[in-house]
Coordinates of C-alpha atoms and ligand atoms in Angstrom, one line a residue:
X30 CA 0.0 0.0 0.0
X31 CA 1.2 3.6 -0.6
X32 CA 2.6 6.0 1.7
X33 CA 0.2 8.4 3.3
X34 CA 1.9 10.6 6.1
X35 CA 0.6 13.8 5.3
X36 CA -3.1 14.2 3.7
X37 CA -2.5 17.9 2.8
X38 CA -6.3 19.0 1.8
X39 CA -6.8 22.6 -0.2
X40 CA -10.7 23.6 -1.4
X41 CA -11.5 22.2 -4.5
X42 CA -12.3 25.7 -6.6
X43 CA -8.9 27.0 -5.5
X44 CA -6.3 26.1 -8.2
X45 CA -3.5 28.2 -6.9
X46 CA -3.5 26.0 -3.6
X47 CA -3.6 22.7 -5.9
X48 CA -0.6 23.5 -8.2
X49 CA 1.1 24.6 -4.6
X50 CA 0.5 21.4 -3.3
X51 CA 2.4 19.8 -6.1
X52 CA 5.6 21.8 -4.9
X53 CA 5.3 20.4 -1.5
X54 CA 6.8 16.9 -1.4
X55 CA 3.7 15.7 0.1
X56 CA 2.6 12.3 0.0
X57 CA -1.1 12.4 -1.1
X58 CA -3.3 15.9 -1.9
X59 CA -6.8 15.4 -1.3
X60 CA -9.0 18.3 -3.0
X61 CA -12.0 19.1 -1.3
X62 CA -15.6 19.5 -2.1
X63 CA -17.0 19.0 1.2
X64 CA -16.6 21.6 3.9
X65 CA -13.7 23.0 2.4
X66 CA -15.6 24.8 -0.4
X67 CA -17.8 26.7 -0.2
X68 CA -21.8 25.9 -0.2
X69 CA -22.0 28.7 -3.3
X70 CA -18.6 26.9 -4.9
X71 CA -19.3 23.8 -4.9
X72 CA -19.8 23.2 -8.7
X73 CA -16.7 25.5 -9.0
X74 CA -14.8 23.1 -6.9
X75 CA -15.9 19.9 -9.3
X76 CA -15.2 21.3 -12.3
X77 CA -11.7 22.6 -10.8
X78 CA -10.3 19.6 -9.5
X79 CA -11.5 17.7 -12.8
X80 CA -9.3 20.3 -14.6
X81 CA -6.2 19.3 -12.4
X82 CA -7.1 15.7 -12.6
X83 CA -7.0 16.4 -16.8
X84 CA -4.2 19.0 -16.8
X85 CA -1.3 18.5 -13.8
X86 CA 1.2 16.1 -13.5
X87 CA 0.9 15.0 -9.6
X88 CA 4.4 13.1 -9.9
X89 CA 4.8 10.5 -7.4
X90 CA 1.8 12.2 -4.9
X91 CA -1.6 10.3 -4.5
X92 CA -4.4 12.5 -6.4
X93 CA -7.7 12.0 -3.8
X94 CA -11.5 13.9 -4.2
X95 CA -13.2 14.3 -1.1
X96 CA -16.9 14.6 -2.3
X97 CA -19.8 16.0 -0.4
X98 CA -21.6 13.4 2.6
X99 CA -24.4 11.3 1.2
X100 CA -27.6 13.0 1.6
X101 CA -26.6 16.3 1.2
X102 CA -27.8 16.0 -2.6
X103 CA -24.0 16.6 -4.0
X104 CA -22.7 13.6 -3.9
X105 CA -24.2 12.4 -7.1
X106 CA -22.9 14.8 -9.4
X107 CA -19.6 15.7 -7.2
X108 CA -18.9 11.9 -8.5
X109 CA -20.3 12.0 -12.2
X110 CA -17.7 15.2 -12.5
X111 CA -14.7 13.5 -11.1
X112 CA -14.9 10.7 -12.4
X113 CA -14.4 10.3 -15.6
X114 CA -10.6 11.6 -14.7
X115 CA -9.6 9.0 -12.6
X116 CA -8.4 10.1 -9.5
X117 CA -6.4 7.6 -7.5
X118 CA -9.1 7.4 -4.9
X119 CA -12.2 9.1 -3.5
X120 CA -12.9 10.3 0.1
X121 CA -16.1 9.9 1.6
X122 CA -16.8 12.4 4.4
X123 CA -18.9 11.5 7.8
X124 CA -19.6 7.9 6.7
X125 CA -21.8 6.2 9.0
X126 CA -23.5 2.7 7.4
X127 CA -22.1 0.1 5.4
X128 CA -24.6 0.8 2.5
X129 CA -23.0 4.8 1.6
X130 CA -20.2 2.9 1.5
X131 CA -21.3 0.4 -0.4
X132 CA -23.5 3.5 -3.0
X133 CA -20.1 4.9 -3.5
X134 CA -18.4 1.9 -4.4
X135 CA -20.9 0.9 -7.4
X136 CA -20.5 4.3 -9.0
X137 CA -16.9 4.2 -8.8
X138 CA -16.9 0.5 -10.1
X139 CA -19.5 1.6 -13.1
X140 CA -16.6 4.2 -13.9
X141 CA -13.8 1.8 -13.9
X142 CA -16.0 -0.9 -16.1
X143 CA -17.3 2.0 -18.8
X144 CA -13.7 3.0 -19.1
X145 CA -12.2 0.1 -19.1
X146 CA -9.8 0.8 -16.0
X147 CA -9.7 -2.4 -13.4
X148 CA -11.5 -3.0 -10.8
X149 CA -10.6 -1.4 -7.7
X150 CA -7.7 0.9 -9.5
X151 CA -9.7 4.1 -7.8
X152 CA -9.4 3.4 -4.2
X153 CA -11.7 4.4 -1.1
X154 CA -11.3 6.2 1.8
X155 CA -13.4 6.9 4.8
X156 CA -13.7 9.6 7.2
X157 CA -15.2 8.7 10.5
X158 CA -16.9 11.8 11.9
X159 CA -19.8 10.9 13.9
X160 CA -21.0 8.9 16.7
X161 CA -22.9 6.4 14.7
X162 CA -19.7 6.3 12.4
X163 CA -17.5 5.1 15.1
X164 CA -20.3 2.4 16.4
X165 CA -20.4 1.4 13.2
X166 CA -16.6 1.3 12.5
X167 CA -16.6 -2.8 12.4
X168 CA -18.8 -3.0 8.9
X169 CA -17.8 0.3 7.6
X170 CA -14.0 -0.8 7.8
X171 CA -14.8 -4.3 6.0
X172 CA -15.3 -2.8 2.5
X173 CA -12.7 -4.2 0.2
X174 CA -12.7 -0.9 -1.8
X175 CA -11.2 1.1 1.6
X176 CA -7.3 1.7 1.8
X177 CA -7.6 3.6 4.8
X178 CA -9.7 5.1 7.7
X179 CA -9.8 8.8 8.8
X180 CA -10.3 10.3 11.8
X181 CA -12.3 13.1 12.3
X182 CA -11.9 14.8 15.5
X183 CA -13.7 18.2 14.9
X184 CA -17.0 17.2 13.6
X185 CA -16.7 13.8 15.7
X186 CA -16.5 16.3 19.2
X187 CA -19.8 18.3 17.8
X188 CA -21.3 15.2 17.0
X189 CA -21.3 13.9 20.9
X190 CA -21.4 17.6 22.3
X191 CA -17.8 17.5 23.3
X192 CA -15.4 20.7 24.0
X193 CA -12.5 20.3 22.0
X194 CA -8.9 20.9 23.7
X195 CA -5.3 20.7 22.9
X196 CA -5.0 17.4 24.6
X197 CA -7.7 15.8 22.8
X198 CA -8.5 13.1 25.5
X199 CA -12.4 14.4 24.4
X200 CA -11.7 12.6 21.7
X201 CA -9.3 9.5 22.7
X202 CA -11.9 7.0 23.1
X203 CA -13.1 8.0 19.0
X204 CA -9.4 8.3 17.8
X205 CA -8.4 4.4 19.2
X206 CA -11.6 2.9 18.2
X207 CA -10.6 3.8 14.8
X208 CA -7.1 3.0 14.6
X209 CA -8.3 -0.5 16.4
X210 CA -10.9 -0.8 13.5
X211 CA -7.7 -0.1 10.8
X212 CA -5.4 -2.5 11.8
X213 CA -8.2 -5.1 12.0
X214 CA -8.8 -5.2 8.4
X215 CA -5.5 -4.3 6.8
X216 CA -6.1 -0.5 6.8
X217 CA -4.0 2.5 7.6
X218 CA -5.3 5.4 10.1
X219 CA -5.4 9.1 9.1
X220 CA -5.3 10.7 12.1
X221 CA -6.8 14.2 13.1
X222 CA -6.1 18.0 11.5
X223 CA -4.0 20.0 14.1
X224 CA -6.4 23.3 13.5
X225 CA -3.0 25.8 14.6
X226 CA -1.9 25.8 11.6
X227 CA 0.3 28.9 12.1
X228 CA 2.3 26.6 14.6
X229 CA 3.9 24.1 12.8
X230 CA 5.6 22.2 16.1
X231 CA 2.5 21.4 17.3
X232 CA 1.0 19.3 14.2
X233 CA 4.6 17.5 14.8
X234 CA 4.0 17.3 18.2
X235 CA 0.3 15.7 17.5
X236 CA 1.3 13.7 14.9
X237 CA 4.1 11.7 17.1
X238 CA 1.5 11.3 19.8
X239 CA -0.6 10.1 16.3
X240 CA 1.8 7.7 15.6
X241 CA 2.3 5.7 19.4
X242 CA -1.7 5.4 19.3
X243 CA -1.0 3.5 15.9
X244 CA -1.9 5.9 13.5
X245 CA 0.3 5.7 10.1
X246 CA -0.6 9.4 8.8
X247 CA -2.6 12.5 9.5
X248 CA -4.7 15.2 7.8
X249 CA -3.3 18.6 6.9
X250 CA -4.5 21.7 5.8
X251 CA -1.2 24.1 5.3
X252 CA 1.6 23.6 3.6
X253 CA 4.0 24.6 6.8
X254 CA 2.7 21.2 8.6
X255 CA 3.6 18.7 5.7
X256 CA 7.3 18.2 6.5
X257 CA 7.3 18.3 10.1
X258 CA 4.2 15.5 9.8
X259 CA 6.1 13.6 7.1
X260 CA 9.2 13.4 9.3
X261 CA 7.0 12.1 12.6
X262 CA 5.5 10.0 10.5
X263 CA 9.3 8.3 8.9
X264 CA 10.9 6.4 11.8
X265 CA 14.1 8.0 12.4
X266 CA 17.7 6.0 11.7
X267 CA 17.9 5.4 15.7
X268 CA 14.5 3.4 15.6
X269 CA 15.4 1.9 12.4
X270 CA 18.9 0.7 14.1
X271 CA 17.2 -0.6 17.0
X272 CA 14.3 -2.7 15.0
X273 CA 17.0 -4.3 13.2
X274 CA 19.4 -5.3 16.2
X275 CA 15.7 -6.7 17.7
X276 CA 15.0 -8.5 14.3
X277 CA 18.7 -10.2 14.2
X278 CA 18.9 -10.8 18.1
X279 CA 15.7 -12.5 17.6
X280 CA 16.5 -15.2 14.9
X281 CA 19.4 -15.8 16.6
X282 CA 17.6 -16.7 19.9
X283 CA 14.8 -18.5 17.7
X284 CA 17.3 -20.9 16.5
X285 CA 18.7 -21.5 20.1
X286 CA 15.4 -22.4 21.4
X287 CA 15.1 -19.4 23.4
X288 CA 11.4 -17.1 23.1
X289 CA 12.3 -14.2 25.7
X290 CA 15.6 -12.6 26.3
X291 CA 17.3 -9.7 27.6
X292 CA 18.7 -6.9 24.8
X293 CA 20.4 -4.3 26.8
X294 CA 18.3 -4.8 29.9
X295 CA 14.9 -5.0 28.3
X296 CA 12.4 -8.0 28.1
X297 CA 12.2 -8.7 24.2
X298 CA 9.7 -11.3 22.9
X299 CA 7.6 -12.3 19.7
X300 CA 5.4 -8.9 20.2
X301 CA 8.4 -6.6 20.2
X302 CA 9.2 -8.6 17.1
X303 CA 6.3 -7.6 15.6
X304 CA 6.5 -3.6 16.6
X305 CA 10.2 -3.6 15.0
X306 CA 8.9 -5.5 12.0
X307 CA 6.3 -2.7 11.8
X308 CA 9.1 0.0 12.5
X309 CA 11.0 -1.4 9.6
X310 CA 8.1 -1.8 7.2
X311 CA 6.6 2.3 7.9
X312 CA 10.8 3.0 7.1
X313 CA 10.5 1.3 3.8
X314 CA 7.4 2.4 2.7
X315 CA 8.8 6.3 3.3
X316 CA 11.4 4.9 1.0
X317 CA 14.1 4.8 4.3
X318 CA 16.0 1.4 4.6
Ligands
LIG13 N1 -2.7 23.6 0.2 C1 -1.9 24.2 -0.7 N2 -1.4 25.4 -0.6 C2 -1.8 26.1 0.5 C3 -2.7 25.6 1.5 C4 -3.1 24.3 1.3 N3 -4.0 23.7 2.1 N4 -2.9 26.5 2.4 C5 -2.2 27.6 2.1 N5 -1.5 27.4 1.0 C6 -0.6 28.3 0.3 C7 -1.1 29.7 0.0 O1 -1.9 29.7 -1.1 C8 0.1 30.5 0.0 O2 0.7 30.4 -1.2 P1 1.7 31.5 -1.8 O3 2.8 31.7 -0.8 O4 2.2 30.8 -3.1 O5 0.8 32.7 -2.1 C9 1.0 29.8 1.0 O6 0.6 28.5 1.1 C10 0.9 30.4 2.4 O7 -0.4 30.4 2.9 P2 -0.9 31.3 4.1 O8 -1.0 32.8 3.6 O9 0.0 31.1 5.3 O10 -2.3 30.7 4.4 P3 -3.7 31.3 3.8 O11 -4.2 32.4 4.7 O12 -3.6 31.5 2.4 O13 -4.7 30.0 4.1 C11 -6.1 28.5 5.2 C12 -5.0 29.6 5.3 C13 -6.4 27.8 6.5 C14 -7.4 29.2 4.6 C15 -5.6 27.5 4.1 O14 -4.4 26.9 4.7 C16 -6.5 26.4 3.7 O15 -7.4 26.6 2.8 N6 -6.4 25.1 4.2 C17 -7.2 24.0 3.8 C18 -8.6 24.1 4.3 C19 -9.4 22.9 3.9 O16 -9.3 22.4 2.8 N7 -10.3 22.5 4.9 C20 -11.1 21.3 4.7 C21 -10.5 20.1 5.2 S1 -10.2 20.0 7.0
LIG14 MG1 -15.2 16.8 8.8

């Protein structure tokens, strides 16, 4: 599966902020139609980010179009647009049941079969926003469209009448049930927008705690938070050192018939096997190692 680290999202009917993005080293740009834009721009923002999808050349960056919540009456044509220019995946904000899920995933499919692309070449992506979203995590997470899970920590804290502070423990319960969900069918976890965006330590700062809760990326929404969430995200040469004396020391006790052992005064076993091997794997995928 690709690398997400950073989601950077820009509104969809502002092309100056999507031709920045492509400057930006980021790993996936996700153009917005949903609250991002506008409730007068919205058929500015489709018709915008089907131009970029036409026109730019995204290099190695994922090309994402989050479309409008089913029900509001946009996400019909916010689809029918963006379509037809294949984006490498859609994002479906405040999901909630299995069968949106499901609604999005036909139209997608009748695009990839009337243009001959295969099956499952646009990918799906959630965003779990609500209380009944996160109830529902186990079914909405089994679709075999979905790549990943997002969390939504703004509109999940509304959603349950929640204050929202820098600590986030309003939302903890929310932001573990969904990185829980994630790793039990494969996915990756987006993890929540730092909202400061004028303070570019703190979205590292949130995205390190991101990452020991599990998560593999998080959303952004300036261009000053991509690198310091990329680097949180991209174990650094220390961990990467470490994960592979624990991967070495462990064959080598496997083959003397010994499970536990002692590395440099600390307990190692087959699940500190496992968080090493998941160390190594996060380094390879941001191309480290
Ligand atoms: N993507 C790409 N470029 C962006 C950007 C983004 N999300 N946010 C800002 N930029 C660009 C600006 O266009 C500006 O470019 P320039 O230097 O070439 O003129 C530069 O980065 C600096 O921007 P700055 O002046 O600091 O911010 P701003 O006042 O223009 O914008 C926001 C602030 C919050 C309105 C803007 O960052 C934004 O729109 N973020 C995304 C919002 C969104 O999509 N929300 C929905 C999902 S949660
Ligand atoms: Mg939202």
């Amino acid at each position: 599966m690709r690398s997400r680290r950073a989601l950077l999202y820009m509104p969809g009917d502002d092309w100056k902020k999507i031709t920045k993005a492509l400057t930006l080293g980021v790993d996936c740009i996700c153009m917005d139609m949903e609250d991002g834009a506008a409730a007068s721009r919205k058929a500015e923002a489709r018709e915008t980010i089907a131009r970029a999808l036409r026109e730019l050349d995204f290099g190695t960056a994922e090309k994402l179009a989050r479309i409008n919540g089913i029900g509001t009456g946009l996400e019909a044509d916010d689809l029918a647009v963006v379509l037809p220019f294949h984006p490498d995946g859609v994002v479906l904000p405040k999901a909630e049941t299995p069968e949106q899920v499901a609604w999005v995933s036909e139209k997608i499919e009748a695009a990839e079969l009337k243009n001959g692309w295969p099956v499952n070449s646009i990918r799906m992506i959630l965003v779990v926003e609500s209380a009944r979203g996160i109830l529902n995590l186990k079914e909405l997470a089994a679709h075999p469209r979905l790549d990943a899970l997002i969390f939504g920590a703004e509109d999940y804290a509304a959603s349950i009448g929640a204050t929202r502070t820098a600590e986030s423990l309003e939302v903890l319960y929310a932001r573990s049930a969904l990185v829980t969900a994630a790793a039990a069918h494969g996915l990756q976890a987006i993890d929540l927008v730092t909202v400061d965006f004028r303070d570019p330590q703190l979205a590292r700062r949130d995205a390190l705690f991101g990452a020991q809760l599990g998560y593999t990326g998080k959303q952004v929404i300036h261009p000053a938070q991509v690198e310091p969430v990329q680097d949180a995200f991209t174990p650094n040469n220390e961990a990467i050192a470490y994960a592979k004396r624990v991967v070495q020391t462990f064959e080598m006790n496997q083959a003397r018939g010994t499970g536990a052992y002692d590395l440099d005064g600390k307990m190692i076993d087959l699940p500190l096997l496992k968080s090493a091997q998941n160390v190594l794997e996060r380094a390879r995928a941001a191309g480290k190692a």
